Amino acid sequence: MEKTKLTKVIKIITIITSIVTVLYLGFSFLIPVYLSYRLNIEASKVDSIGIIGGADEPTTIFLTSTSSFANSIIIICALFSIAGIAYLVLNRKVMK
């Protein structure tokens, strides 16, 4: 009974960290590449992109430099995802 609870917790943590990792990679790589292509700006080395604008004012795009804190968090999330997936795969093989 306790092993199934542990497996459920590990599944939940693995799913959450995998989603965070995929979203971060999408926002940090795909969106800057698209903006570089679409707006003819160098956005491939930025960490954060902010777009401010509305109906009554011109649109402004803010780019910030990379942050080592955000990179370390994504590395931790990626490692948790890999470890969780490895545990779940190995646990499934042992159960069979």
PDB file of C-alpha atoms in Angstrom:
ATOM      1  CA  MET A   1       0.000   0.000   0.000  1.00  0.00           C
ATOM      2  CA  GLU A   2       2.790   2.444   0.882  1.00  0.00           C
ATOM      3  CA  LYS A   3       4.647   1.710  -2.344  1.00  0.00           C
ATOM      4  CA  THR A   4       1.623   2.656  -4.446  1.00  0.00           C
ATOM      5  CA  LYS A   5       1.317   5.993  -2.601  1.00  0.00           C
ATOM      6  CA  LEU A   6       5.003   6.671  -3.227  1.00  0.00           C
ATOM      7  CA  THR A   7       4.576   5.807  -6.896  1.00  0.00           C
ATOM      8  CA  LYS A   8       1.601   8.178  -7.203  1.00  0.00           C
ATOM      9  CA  VAL A   9       3.567  11.019  -5.593  1.00  0.00           C
ATOM     10  CA  ILE A  10       6.517  10.395  -7.891  1.00  0.00           C
ATOM     11  CA  LYS A  11       4.185  10.344 -10.924  1.00  0.00           C
ATOM     12  CA  ILE A  12       2.682  13.704  -9.928  1.00  0.00           C
ATOM     13  CA  ILE A  13       6.083  15.314  -9.309  1.00  0.00           C
ATOM     14  CA  THR A  14       7.420  13.907 -12.577  1.00  0.00           C
ATOM     15  CA  ILE A  15       4.453  15.245 -14.543  1.00  0.00           C
ATOM     16  CA  ILE A  16       4.717  18.711 -12.965  1.00  0.00           C
ATOM     17  CA  THR A  17       8.482  19.015 -13.487  1.00  0.00           C
ATOM     18  CA  SER A  18       8.171  17.703 -17.057  1.00  0.00           C
ATOM     19  CA  ILE A  19       5.528  20.317 -17.860  1.00  0.00           C
ATOM     20  CA  VAL A  20       7.672  23.080 -16.339  1.00  0.00           C
ATOM     21  CA  THR A  21      10.687  21.908 -18.340  1.00  0.00           C
ATOM     22  CA  VAL A  22       8.810  21.745 -21.639  1.00  0.00           C
ATOM     23  CA  LEU A  23       7.158  25.145 -21.107  1.00  0.00           C
ATOM     24  CA  TYR A  24      10.469  26.760 -20.179  1.00  0.00           C
ATOM     25  CA  LEU A  25      12.175  25.329 -23.231  1.00  0.00           C
ATOM     26  CA  GLY A  26       9.330  26.516 -25.417  1.00  0.00           C
ATOM     27  CA  PHE A  27       9.354  30.019 -24.014  1.00  0.00           C
ATOM     28  CA  SER A  28      13.129  30.360 -23.930  1.00  0.00           C
ATOM     29  CA  PHE A  29      13.902  28.933 -27.372  1.00  0.00           C
ATOM     30  CA  LEU A  30      10.884  28.852 -29.677  1.00  0.00           C
ATOM     31  CA  ILE A  31       9.391  32.282 -28.976  1.00  0.00           C
ATOM     32  CA  PRO A  32      12.725  34.168 -29.329  1.00  0.00           C
ATOM     33  CA  VAL A  33      13.419  32.378 -32.606  1.00  0.00           C
ATOM     34  CA  TYR A  34       9.963  33.312 -33.873  1.00  0.00           C
ATOM     35  CA  LEU A  35      10.395  36.946 -32.767  1.00  0.00           C
ATOM     36  CA  SER A  36      13.840  37.095 -34.354  1.00  0.00           C
ATOM     37  CA  TYR A  37      12.365  35.921 -37.626  1.00  0.00           C
ATOM     38  CA  ARG A  38       9.179  37.961 -37.478  1.00  0.00           C
ATOM     39  CA  LEU A  39      10.480  41.291 -36.116  1.00  0.00           C
ATOM     40  CA  ASN A  40      14.061  41.163 -37.445  1.00  0.00           C
ATOM     41  CA  ILE A  41      15.588  41.573 -33.966  1.00  0.00           C
ATOM     42  CA  GLU A  42      18.223  39.529 -32.170  1.00  0.00           C
ATOM     43  CA  ALA A  43      16.129  37.778 -29.517  1.00  0.00           C
ATOM     44  CA  SER A  44      17.868  34.412 -29.357  1.00  0.00           C
ATOM     45  CA  LYS A  45      20.002  35.328 -26.327  1.00  0.00           C
ATOM     46  CA  VAL A  46      17.343  36.861 -24.111  1.00  0.00           C
ATOM     47  CA  ASP A  47      15.771  35.368 -21.017  1.00  0.00           C
ATOM     48  CA  SER A  48      12.580  37.351 -20.817  1.00  0.00           C
ATOM     49  CA  ILE A  49      10.444  39.047 -23.416  1.00  0.00           C
ATOM     50  CA  GLY A  50       7.780  41.525 -22.377  1.00  0.00           C
ATOM     51  CA  ILE A  51       5.307  42.979 -24.819  1.00  0.00           C
ATOM     52  CA  ILE A  52       3.360  46.016 -23.615  1.00  0.00           C
ATOM     53  CA  GLY A  53       0.750  47.749 -25.679  1.00  0.00           C
ATOM     54  CA  GLY A  54      -2.882  48.430 -26.114  1.00  0.00           C
ATOM     55  CA  ALA A  55      -5.439  50.004 -28.358  1.00  0.00           C
ATOM     56  CA  ASP A  56      -4.460  53.588 -27.550  1.00  0.00           C
ATOM     57  CA  GLU A  57      -0.652  53.419 -27.474  1.00  0.00           C
ATOM     58  CA  PRO A  58       2.155  51.911 -29.576  1.00  0.00           C
ATOM     59  CA  THR A  59       3.376  48.419 -28.786  1.00  0.00           C
ATOM     60  CA  THR A  60       6.693  48.210 -26.932  1.00  0.00           C
ATOM     61  CA  ILE A  61       8.886  45.101 -26.664  1.00  0.00           C
ATOM     62  CA  PHE A  62      11.271  44.756 -23.716  1.00  0.00           C
ATOM     63  CA  LEU A  63      14.123  42.205 -23.777  1.00  0.00           C
ATOM     64  CA  THR A  64      16.160  41.243 -20.708  1.00  0.00           C
ATOM     65  CA  SER A  65      19.433  39.370 -20.473  1.00  0.00           C
ATOM     66  CA  THR A  66      19.831  35.817 -19.282  1.00  0.00           C
ATOM     67  CA  SER A  67      19.610  34.930 -15.629  1.00  0.00           C
ATOM     68  CA  SER A  68      21.656  32.165 -14.041  1.00  0.00           C
ATOM     69  CA  PHE A  69      18.960  31.581 -11.393  1.00  0.00           C
ATOM     70  CA  ALA A  70      16.354  30.652 -13.993  1.00  0.00           C
ATOM     71  CA  ASN A  71      18.818  28.348 -15.723  1.00  0.00           C
ATOM     72  CA  SER A  72      19.616  26.539 -12.473  1.00  0.00           C
ATOM     73  CA  ILE A  73      15.911  26.035 -11.711  1.00  0.00           C
ATOM     74  CA  ILE A  74      15.273  24.521 -15.123  1.00  0.00           C
ATOM     75  CA  ILE A  75      18.252  22.191 -14.717  1.00  0.00           C
ATOM     76  CA  ILE A  76      16.819  21.011 -11.388  1.00  0.00           C
ATOM     77  CA  CYS A  77      13.380  20.468 -12.953  1.00  0.00           C
ATOM     78  CA  ALA A  78      14.912  18.553 -15.847  1.00  0.00           C
ATOM     79  CA  LEU A  79      16.886  16.342 -13.473  1.00  0.00           C
ATOM     80  CA  PHE A  80      13.766  15.615 -11.398  1.00  0.00           C
ATOM     81  CA  SER A  81      11.899  14.727 -14.588  1.00  0.00           C
ATOM     82  CA  ILE A  82      14.621  12.361 -15.759  1.00  0.00           C
ATOM     83  CA  ALA A  83      14.943  10.745 -12.340  1.00  0.00           C
ATOM     84  CA  GLY A  84      11.165  10.327 -12.005  1.00  0.00           C
ATOM     85  CA  ILE A  85      10.807   8.801 -15.447  1.00  0.00           C
ATOM     86  CA  ALA A  86      13.709   6.432 -14.794  1.00  0.00           C
ATOM     87  CA  TYR A  87      12.200   5.371 -11.454  1.00  0.00           C
ATOM     88  CA  LEU A  88       8.772   4.783 -12.958  1.00  0.00           C
ATOM     89  CA  VAL A  89      10.188   2.745 -15.856  1.00  0.00           C
ATOM     90  CA  LEU A  90      12.357   0.635 -13.559  1.00  0.00           C
ATOM     91  CA  ASN A  91       9.510   0.216 -11.069  1.00  0.00           C
ATOM     92  CA  ARG A  92       7.191  -0.995 -13.834  1.00  0.00           C
ATOM     93  CA  LYS A  93       9.737  -3.613 -14.957  1.00  0.00           C
ATOM     94  CA  VAL A  94      10.157  -4.867 -11.367  1.00  0.00           C
ATOM     95  CA  MET A  95       6.372  -5.070 -10.842  1.00  0.00           C
ATOM     96  CA  LYS A  96       5.899  -7.299 -13.912  1.00  0.00           C
TER      97      LYS A  96
END
